[in-house]
Short mmCIF file of C-alpha atoms and ligand atoms in Angstrom, two decimals:
data_model
loop_
_atom_site.label_atom_id
_atom_site.label_comp_id
_atom_site.label_asym_id
_atom_site.label_seq_id
_atom_site.Cartn_x
_atom_site.Cartn_y
_atom_site.Cartn_z
CA MET A 22 51.35 -35.19 -6.04
CA LEU A 23 51.97 -33.60 -9.40
CA ARG A 24 55.25 -34.29 -11.06
CA LYS A 25 57.13 -32.85 -14.15
CA VAL A 26 58.49 -35.71 -16.24
CA LYS A 27 59.99 -36.36 -19.82
CA VAL A 28 57.51 -37.10 -22.50
CA GLU A 29 59.01 -40.62 -22.75
CA GLU A 30 58.66 -41.35 -19.19
CA ALA A 31 54.88 -40.40 -19.44
CA ILE A 32 53.98 -43.25 -21.55
CA GLY A 33 50.91 -44.97 -20.16
CA LYS A 34 50.05 -42.25 -18.09
CA PRO A 35 47.05 -39.68 -18.17
CA LEU A 36 47.66 -36.24 -19.46
CA PHE A 37 46.93 -33.69 -16.60
CA HIS A 38 45.56 -30.95 -18.90
CA ASP A 39 44.51 -30.24 -22.32
CA LEU A 40 47.51 -29.52 -24.62
CA THR A 41 47.17 -26.88 -27.16
CA GLY A 42 48.71 -26.58 -30.67
CA ILE A 43 49.14 -23.77 -33.01
CA MET A 44 49.74 -24.85 -36.66
CA ALA A 45 50.81 -23.28 -39.65
CA ASP A 46 47.43 -24.09 -41.43
CA GLY A 47 45.62 -21.63 -38.91
CA PHE A 48 44.67 -24.49 -36.56
CA LYS A 49 44.54 -23.23 -32.79
CA GLY A 50 43.08 -25.79 -30.36
CA VAL A 51 43.45 -29.11 -28.35
CA VAL A 52 45.68 -31.62 -29.79
CA PHE A 53 45.62 -33.96 -26.80
CA LYS A 54 42.68 -33.95 -24.24
CA ARG A 55 43.08 -33.92 -20.44
CA GLY A 56 42.99 -37.68 -19.32
CA HIS A 57 44.39 -38.98 -22.67
CA ILE A 58 46.93 -42.03 -21.94
CA VAL A 59 50.22 -41.17 -23.53
CA GLU A 60 51.37 -43.60 -25.94
CA GLU A 61 54.58 -44.07 -27.44
CA SER A 62 53.12 -43.01 -31.13
CA ASP A 63 52.30 -39.70 -29.43
CA ILE A 64 55.96 -38.61 -28.66
CA GLU A 65 56.59 -37.08 -31.90
CA LYS A 66 53.51 -35.19 -32.10
CA LEU A 67 54.15 -33.84 -28.62
CA LYS A 68 57.47 -32.67 -29.44
CA ASN A 69 56.10 -30.95 -32.57
CA ILE A 70 53.94 -28.91 -30.28
CA GLY A 71 56.75 -28.05 -28.08
CA LYS A 72 56.49 -30.53 -25.19
CA GLU A 73 59.59 -32.19 -23.85
CA ASN A 74 57.99 -32.52 -20.30
CA LEU A 75 54.64 -33.26 -19.09
CA PHE A 76 52.83 -33.11 -15.97
CA VAL A 77 51.60 -36.28 -14.40
CA GLY A 78 49.96 -37.41 -11.03
CA GLU A 79 47.26 -35.75 -8.78
CA LEU A 80 46.88 -32.62 -7.13
CA ASP A 81 47.51 -32.32 -3.25
CA TYR A 82 44.49 -31.92 -1.13
CA GLY A 83 43.13 -28.57 -1.09
CA PHE A 84 43.96 -27.57 -4.71
CA VAL A 85 41.68 -27.57 -7.68
CA HIS A 86 42.46 -28.15 -11.35
CA GLU A 87 41.82 -25.39 -13.84
CA GLU A 88 38.77 -26.88 -15.51
CA ASP A 89 37.11 -28.03 -12.40
CA ALA A 90 37.81 -24.74 -10.70
CA ILE A 91 36.07 -22.65 -13.58
CA LYS A 92 33.34 -25.28 -13.88
CA GLU A 93 32.46 -25.30 -10.35
CA VAL A 94 31.68 -21.55 -10.06
CA ALA A 95 29.73 -21.31 -13.31
CA ASP A 96 26.25 -21.79 -11.90
CA ASP A 97 26.89 -19.07 -9.09
CA LEU A 98 27.57 -16.47 -11.59
CA ILE A 99 24.87 -16.83 -14.32
CA GLY A 100 21.26 -15.81 -14.48
CA GLU A 101 18.66 -16.26 -17.14
CA ASN A 102 19.09 -17.22 -20.66
CA ILE A 103 22.82 -18.25 -20.50
CA CYS A 104 24.25 -21.65 -21.11
CA TYR A 105 27.70 -23.22 -21.24
CA LYS A 106 29.50 -26.44 -22.21
CA ASP A 107 32.51 -28.25 -20.32
CA PRO A 108 35.50 -26.17 -20.35
CA SER A 109 38.35 -26.85 -22.96
CA GLU A 110 42.05 -25.68 -22.72
CA GLY A 111 40.97 -24.40 -19.04
CA LYS A 112 38.33 -22.03 -20.46
CA ILE A 113 34.59 -21.89 -19.96
CA THR A 114 32.48 -19.79 -22.66
CA PHE A 115 29.07 -18.54 -21.44
CA LYS A 116 26.74 -18.31 -24.46
CA ALA A 117 23.25 -16.67 -24.87
CA ASN A 118 20.42 -19.27 -25.26
CA SER A 119 18.12 -16.65 -26.34
CA ASP A 120 18.13 -13.31 -28.11
CA GLY A 121 18.14 -10.29 -26.07
CA ILE A 122 20.36 -8.03 -24.18
CA PHE A 123 23.63 -8.94 -22.40
CA VAL A 124 23.70 -7.38 -18.82
CA THR A 125 26.82 -7.85 -16.48
CA ASN A 126 26.79 -6.47 -13.04
CA ARG A 127 30.03 -4.39 -13.25
CA LYS A 128 30.69 -4.42 -9.76
CA GLY A 129 30.54 -8.16 -9.36
CA LEU A 130 32.59 -8.70 -12.51
CA PHE A 131 35.36 -6.32 -11.09
CA GLU A 132 35.36 -8.22 -7.78
CA LEU A 133 35.71 -11.48 -9.85
CA ASN A 134 38.58 -10.22 -11.65
CA ASN A 135 40.16 -8.65 -8.66
CA GLU A 136 40.13 -11.63 -6.46
CA GLY A 137 43.17 -13.52 -7.61
CA ASP A 138 43.50 -16.35 -9.93
CA TYR A 139 40.22 -15.99 -11.87
CA THR A 140 39.63 -14.02 -15.07
CA PHE A 141 36.53 -13.21 -16.83
CA ALA A 142 36.50 -11.45 -20.11
CA THR A 143 32.86 -10.39 -21.45
CA ILE A 144 31.54 -8.67 -24.34
CA PRO A 145 30.44 -4.92 -23.37
CA SER A 146 27.31 -4.84 -21.06
CA TYR A 147 24.08 -3.99 -22.60
CA THR A 148 25.17 -5.32 -26.10
CA LYS A 149 22.26 -6.83 -28.24
CA VAL A 150 22.77 -10.63 -28.56
CA PHE A 151 21.51 -13.39 -30.65
CA SER A 152 20.92 -16.84 -29.30
CA GLY A 153 24.40 -18.76 -29.63
CA ASP A 154 26.49 -15.70 -29.36
CA ASN A 155 29.62 -15.74 -26.93
CA LEU A 156 29.14 -13.57 -23.88
CA VAL A 157 31.89 -14.43 -21.45
CA GLY A 158 35.30 -16.36 -21.34
CA GLY A 159 36.38 -17.35 -17.85
CA ARG A 160 39.28 -19.16 -16.77
CA ILE A 161 41.90 -19.28 -13.90
CA VAL A 162 45.41 -18.19 -14.96
CA PRO A 163 47.47 -21.06 -13.13
CA LEU A 164 47.04 -24.86 -13.90
CA PHE A 165 45.31 -25.17 -10.51
CA THR A 166 44.03 -22.89 -7.50
CA LYS A 167 43.44 -23.24 -3.94
CA ARG A 168 39.95 -24.47 -2.82
CA GLU A 169 39.72 -21.38 -0.73
CA GLU A 170 39.79 -19.11 -3.97
CA VAL A 171 37.13 -21.26 -5.52
CA GLU A 172 34.81 -20.67 -2.59
CA ASN A 173 35.73 -17.04 -2.69
CA ILE A 174 34.65 -16.72 -6.15
CA LYS A 175 31.27 -18.69 -5.53
CA ARG A 176 30.67 -16.20 -2.69
CA ILE A 177 31.10 -13.15 -4.82
CA GLY A 178 28.80 -14.78 -7.26
CA GLN A 179 26.10 -15.47 -4.85
CA ARG A 180 26.37 -11.74 -3.49
CA TYR A 181 25.78 -10.15 -7.03
CA ARG A 182 23.87 -13.10 -8.63
CA PRO A 183 23.24 -12.94 -11.35
CA ILE A 184 26.64 -11.33 -12.47
CA PHE A 185 25.72 -12.34 -16.07
CA GLU A 186 22.47 -12.69 -17.63
CA VAL A 187 20.40 -12.16 -20.99
CA LYS A 188 17.38 -10.16 -20.53
CA LYS A 189 14.75 -11.05 -23.42
CA PHE A 190 13.20 -8.32 -25.41
CA HIS A 191 9.48 -7.71 -24.89
CA LYS A 192 6.77 -6.75 -27.22
CA LEU A 193 6.04 -2.96 -26.55
CA ARG A 194 3.19 -0.65 -27.19
CA VAL A 195 4.68 2.51 -28.57
CA GLY A 196 3.14 5.91 -28.81
CA ILE A 197 4.94 8.38 -31.14
CA ILE A 198 4.63 12.44 -30.67
CA ILE A 199 6.41 14.67 -33.13
CA THR A 200 6.52 18.10 -32.00
CA GLY A 201 7.28 21.52 -33.87
CA ASN A 202 4.74 24.24 -35.48
CA GLU A 203 6.88 24.08 -38.41
CA ILE A 204 5.93 20.16 -39.00
CA TYR A 205 2.32 20.64 -37.64
CA THR A 206 1.47 23.15 -40.06
CA ALA A 207 3.31 21.31 -42.78
CA ARG A 208 5.75 24.27 -43.23
CA ILE A 209 8.35 21.68 -43.69
CA ASP A 210 8.32 17.87 -44.07
CA ASP A 211 8.62 15.75 -41.09
CA LEU A 212 11.76 13.58 -41.11
CA PHE A 213 11.50 11.75 -37.80
CA GLU A 214 8.71 9.13 -38.61
CA PRO A 215 11.13 7.08 -40.98
CA VAL A 216 13.77 7.26 -38.50
CA ILE A 217 11.85 5.98 -35.67
CA ARG A 218 10.16 3.38 -37.79
CA GLU A 219 13.49 2.01 -38.95
CA LYS A 220 14.81 2.08 -35.37
CA LEU A 221 11.80 0.14 -33.98
CA SER A 222 11.86 -2.35 -36.82
CA PHE A 223 14.37 -4.62 -35.11
CA TYR A 224 11.87 -5.21 -32.17
CA ASP A 225 8.77 -6.82 -31.78
CA HIS A 226 6.27 -3.71 -31.19
CA GLU A 227 2.90 -1.99 -31.97
CA ILE A 228 2.73 1.63 -32.85
CA LEU A 229 -0.27 3.04 -31.02
CA GLY A 230 -0.11 6.26 -33.16
CA ILE A 231 2.37 8.78 -34.74
CA GLU A 232 0.95 12.26 -33.97
CA LYS A 233 2.22 15.46 -35.13
CA CYS A 234 1.75 18.21 -32.67
CA PRO A 235 2.21 21.92 -32.34
CA ASP A 236 4.43 23.45 -29.84
CA ASP A 237 1.42 23.64 -27.35
CA MET A 238 1.88 22.01 -23.89
CA ASN A 239 -1.78 20.93 -23.27
CA TYR A 240 -2.10 19.69 -26.96
CA ILE A 241 0.99 17.33 -26.50
CA LYS A 242 -0.05 16.22 -22.92
CA ASN A 243 -3.39 15.25 -24.18
CA VAL A 244 -2.03 13.18 -26.97
CA ALA A 245 0.46 11.54 -24.42
CA LYS A 246 -2.44 10.96 -21.95
CA GLY A 247 -4.26 9.13 -24.80
CA TYR A 248 -1.18 6.67 -25.31
CA LEU A 249 -1.17 6.19 -21.48
CA GLU A 250 -4.89 5.27 -21.35
CA ARG A 251 -4.07 2.79 -24.13
CA LYS A 252 -1.39 1.35 -22.11
CA ALA A 253 1.72 2.28 -23.97
CA ASP A 254 4.99 0.82 -22.69
CA LEU A 255 6.89 3.63 -24.44
CA ILE A 256 6.15 7.05 -25.37
CA VAL A 257 8.83 8.79 -27.78
CA PHE A 258 8.66 12.53 -28.21
CA SER A 259 10.80 14.20 -30.78
CA GLY A 260 11.81 17.81 -31.16
CA GLY A 261 11.70 20.79 -28.74
CA MET A 262 14.39 19.20 -26.60
CA SER A 263 16.89 21.93 -26.02
CA VAL A 264 17.10 25.73 -25.01
CA ASP A 265 14.65 27.68 -27.17
CA PRO A 266 11.55 29.20 -25.73
CA ASP A 267 9.54 26.80 -27.73
CA ASP A 268 11.51 23.84 -26.40
CA ILE A 269 8.73 22.52 -24.04
CA THR A 270 9.19 18.69 -24.40
CA PRO A 271 11.46 18.15 -21.36
CA THR A 272 8.98 19.80 -19.02
CA ILE A 273 6.04 17.94 -20.53
CA ILE A 274 7.96 14.66 -19.84
CA LYS A 275 8.83 15.95 -16.29
CA ASP A 276 5.30 16.97 -15.53
CA MET A 277 3.67 13.58 -16.84
CA SER A 278 6.14 11.42 -15.16
CA ASP A 279 6.07 9.91 -11.51
CA LYS A 280 9.81 10.45 -11.72
CA LEU A 281 12.14 12.33 -14.08
CA ILE A 282 15.06 9.87 -14.49
CA ILE A 283 17.42 12.25 -16.30
CA GLN A 284 17.29 15.36 -18.50
CA GLY A 285 20.35 15.68 -20.55
CA ILE A 286 23.30 13.13 -20.59
CA PRO A 287 26.87 13.07 -21.28
CA VAL A 288 26.75 11.69 -24.75
CA GLN A 289 26.97 13.39 -28.07
CA PRO A 290 24.98 13.39 -30.51
CA GLY A 291 21.97 13.03 -28.38
CA ASN A 292 22.91 15.21 -25.39
CA MET A 293 19.53 16.38 -24.57
CA LEU A 294 18.01 12.93 -24.22
CA THR A 295 15.19 13.08 -21.33
CA VAL A 296 13.77 10.06 -19.75
CA GLY A 297 11.00 9.99 -17.19
CA ILE A 298 8.80 7.02 -15.90
CA LYS A 299 4.92 6.82 -15.21
CA ASP A 300 3.87 3.60 -13.78
CA LYS A 301 5.81 1.30 -15.85
CA THR A 302 5.70 3.43 -19.00
CA TYR A 303 9.09 5.13 -20.28
CA LEU A 304 8.67 8.69 -21.56
CA VAL A 305 11.53 9.51 -23.74
CA GLY A 306 12.37 12.76 -25.34
CA VAL A 307 14.50 12.11 -28.37
CA PRO A 308 16.76 15.40 -29.51
CA GLY A 309 16.99 16.43 -32.87
CA ALA A 310 20.23 14.91 -33.57
CA SER A 311 18.62 11.51 -34.29
CA ILE A 312 17.22 13.09 -37.54
CA HIS A 313 20.93 13.46 -39.03
CA SER A 314 22.96 11.03 -37.09
CA LYS A 315 22.48 7.45 -37.44
CA PHE A 316 23.59 6.51 -33.89
CA THR A 317 22.74 8.76 -30.97
CA SER A 318 22.18 8.23 -27.15
CA PHE A 319 18.58 7.10 -27.97
CA ASP A 320 20.28 4.11 -29.86
CA ILE A 321 22.18 3.04 -26.69
CA PHE A 322 19.16 3.00 -24.65
CA LEU A 323 16.42 1.51 -27.10
CA PRO A 324 17.46 -1.99 -26.54
CA ARG A 325 17.33 -1.45 -22.74
CA PHE A 326 13.62 -0.01 -23.11
CA PHE A 327 12.72 -3.07 -25.03
CA ALA A 328 14.07 -5.49 -22.35
CA LYS A 329 12.14 -3.48 -19.66
CA LEU A 330 15.31 -2.77 -17.61
CA ASP A 331 14.66 -0.66 -14.35
CA LEU A 332 16.77 2.38 -15.50
CA LYS A 333 18.60 4.45 -12.82
CA LYS A 334 20.14 8.12 -13.26
CA GLU A 335 23.50 6.45 -13.18
CA ASP A 336 22.95 4.55 -16.24
CA PHE A 337 23.08 7.57 -18.11
CA THR A 338 25.49 9.74 -16.22
CA GLU A 339 28.11 6.85 -16.43
CA LEU A 340 28.53 7.15 -20.17
CA GLY A 341 30.68 10.36 -20.32
CA GLU A 342 33.77 8.26 -20.93
CA GLY A 343 33.31 6.93 -24.54
CA GLY A 344 30.17 9.19 -24.86
CA LEU A 345 31.48 11.17 -27.77
CA LEU A 346 30.17 8.83 -30.46
CA ALA A 347 31.23 10.85 -33.44
CA GLY A 348 32.03 8.47 -36.19
CA ARG A 349 30.70 5.50 -34.36
CA LYS A 350 28.96 3.14 -36.80
CA CYS A 351 25.70 1.25 -35.70
N1 LIG B 428 22.46 27.49 -28.10
C1 LIG B 428 22.09 26.13 -28.01
N2 LIG B 428 21.89 25.60 -29.19
C2 LIG B 428 21.73 24.17 -29.13
C3 LIG B 428 21.63 23.64 -28.02
C4 LIG B 428 22.00 24.24 -26.93
O1 LIG B 428 21.97 23.60 -25.68
N3 LIG B 428 22.25 25.39 -26.96
N4 LIG B 428 21.49 22.20 -28.21
C5 LIG B 428 21.76 21.60 -29.40
C6 LIG B 428 21.33 20.12 -29.45
S1 LIG B 428 22.08 19.06 -28.41
C7 LIG B 428 20.19 19.82 -30.31
S2 LIG B 428 19.59 18.22 -30.38
C8 LIG B 428 19.44 20.71 -31.12
C9 LIG B 428 18.02 20.69 -31.26
O2 LIG B 428 17.51 20.01 -30.46
P1 LIG B 428 15.84 20.12 -30.46
O3 LIG B 428 15.36 18.66 -30.04
O4 LIG B 428 15.22 20.94 -29.57
O5 LIG B 428 15.23 20.31 -31.79
P2 LIG B 428 14.30 21.61 -32.42
O6 LIG B 428 14.72 22.81 -31.89
O7 LIG B 428 12.96 21.12 -32.24
O8 LIG B 428 14.63 21.58 -34.01
C10 LIG B 428 15.75 21.82 -34.65
C11 LIG B 428 15.91 21.48 -35.93
O9 LIG B 428 15.57 20.46 -36.28
C12 LIG B 428 14.21 20.41 -37.16
N5 LIG B 428 13.44 19.39 -36.76
C13 LIG B 428 12.83 19.01 -35.59
N6 LIG B 428 12.19 17.94 -35.84
C14 LIG B 428 12.16 17.69 -37.09
C15 LIG B 428 11.27 16.86 -37.65
N7 LIG B 428 10.52 15.87 -37.11
N8 LIG B 428 11.34 16.59 -38.99
C16 LIG B 428 12.18 17.72 -39.65
N9 LIG B 428 12.86 18.51 -38.92
C17 LIG B 428 12.84 18.66 -37.56
C18 LIG B 428 13.60 21.87 -36.77
O10 LIG B 428 12.86 22.23 -37.85
C19 LIG B 428 14.98 22.64 -36.80
O11 LIG B 428 15.54 23.12 -37.73
O12 LIG B 428 19.85 22.04 -30.67
C20 LIG B 428 21.23 22.34 -30.56
N10 LIG B 428 21.28 23.50 -30.40
O1 MOO B 429 21.04 16.52 -27.95
MO1 MOO B 429 21.79 16.96 -29.35
O2 MOO B 429 22.44 17.24 -30.99
O3 MOO B 429 23.31 16.20 -28.98
O4 MOO B 429 20.93 15.46 -29.87
#
């Protein structure tokens, strides 16, 4: 049975949980570890961190200590490229053990947090991460929980597994098509090539070509076909994405795709983003906004293309809340 005793009465007994101190010098962390045998010389230090009483003893049958409760469920929640160490102060931290994109199953995460005693705080899903980055902090709120609660969390984890994972980026073969008579005829200088080169530079990639095309459906389709024959993973089209009579790029993407995933998304700038898929190749129409805005809808999805995620219409349509990116920095 767990008992509350005066610190002086705890001498010779093991601490039931990690004890945290917050110091004037900025320190916040464990001052005494779980299992530490309390000594007479500890009393002053314990009082300095506000402990007049301590828990001693053992949990009754059917209850699980905070650190055991979080550690026990970890493997049922995580997928590839995530690691963790033993919990401290009741908290477990899942970290990336590879560069890539962090993906969380939102429905699964909601269920975990809605269950009862457990809490999991994550960085936003689809964030680009580096090996060693913190992804998730998980702990139960009370000092111990019921065995049944632990089993419920494991079941949620198994139902959605993985709820947390890091997908590695792949090397992609990229074909680029810059549309517009004004650029094709050199009436004006092209401004898209440096933009797309800079955006791709973060990732391992091979550029199959950067072709300037007139606003001619067959011409553009032939260039895109050439990229498909050369096994492009990603074809990026710029220009001609909106409502003018010369804006034919979305129609080209629709015609050439096995499936048009989305035409136009609730994100600004980058409203007119159009995405189709042909076999495993993403065909992506990037609206003009990416020329003057550093961060647009295209930048939200570029990491997902490089992680070869299987994108659905909902991945685009869910972005309305927060989709007004104005002022957002990279
Ligand atoms: N009445 C409406 N006007 C606009 C709409 C709309 O729905 N109704 N949509 C707006 C959105 S959103 C965008 S984005 C822009 C333009 O989109 P486009 O992708 O169709 O761009 P273009 O029409 O091809 O060109 C617009 C502008 O940008 C210049 N441009 C395009 N590509 C290049 C390049 N590679 N290098 C340099 N300059 C380029 C082009 O010459 C035009 O000046 O439409 C909004 N308007
Ligand atoms: O589709 Mo536009 O300006 O929002 O890029």
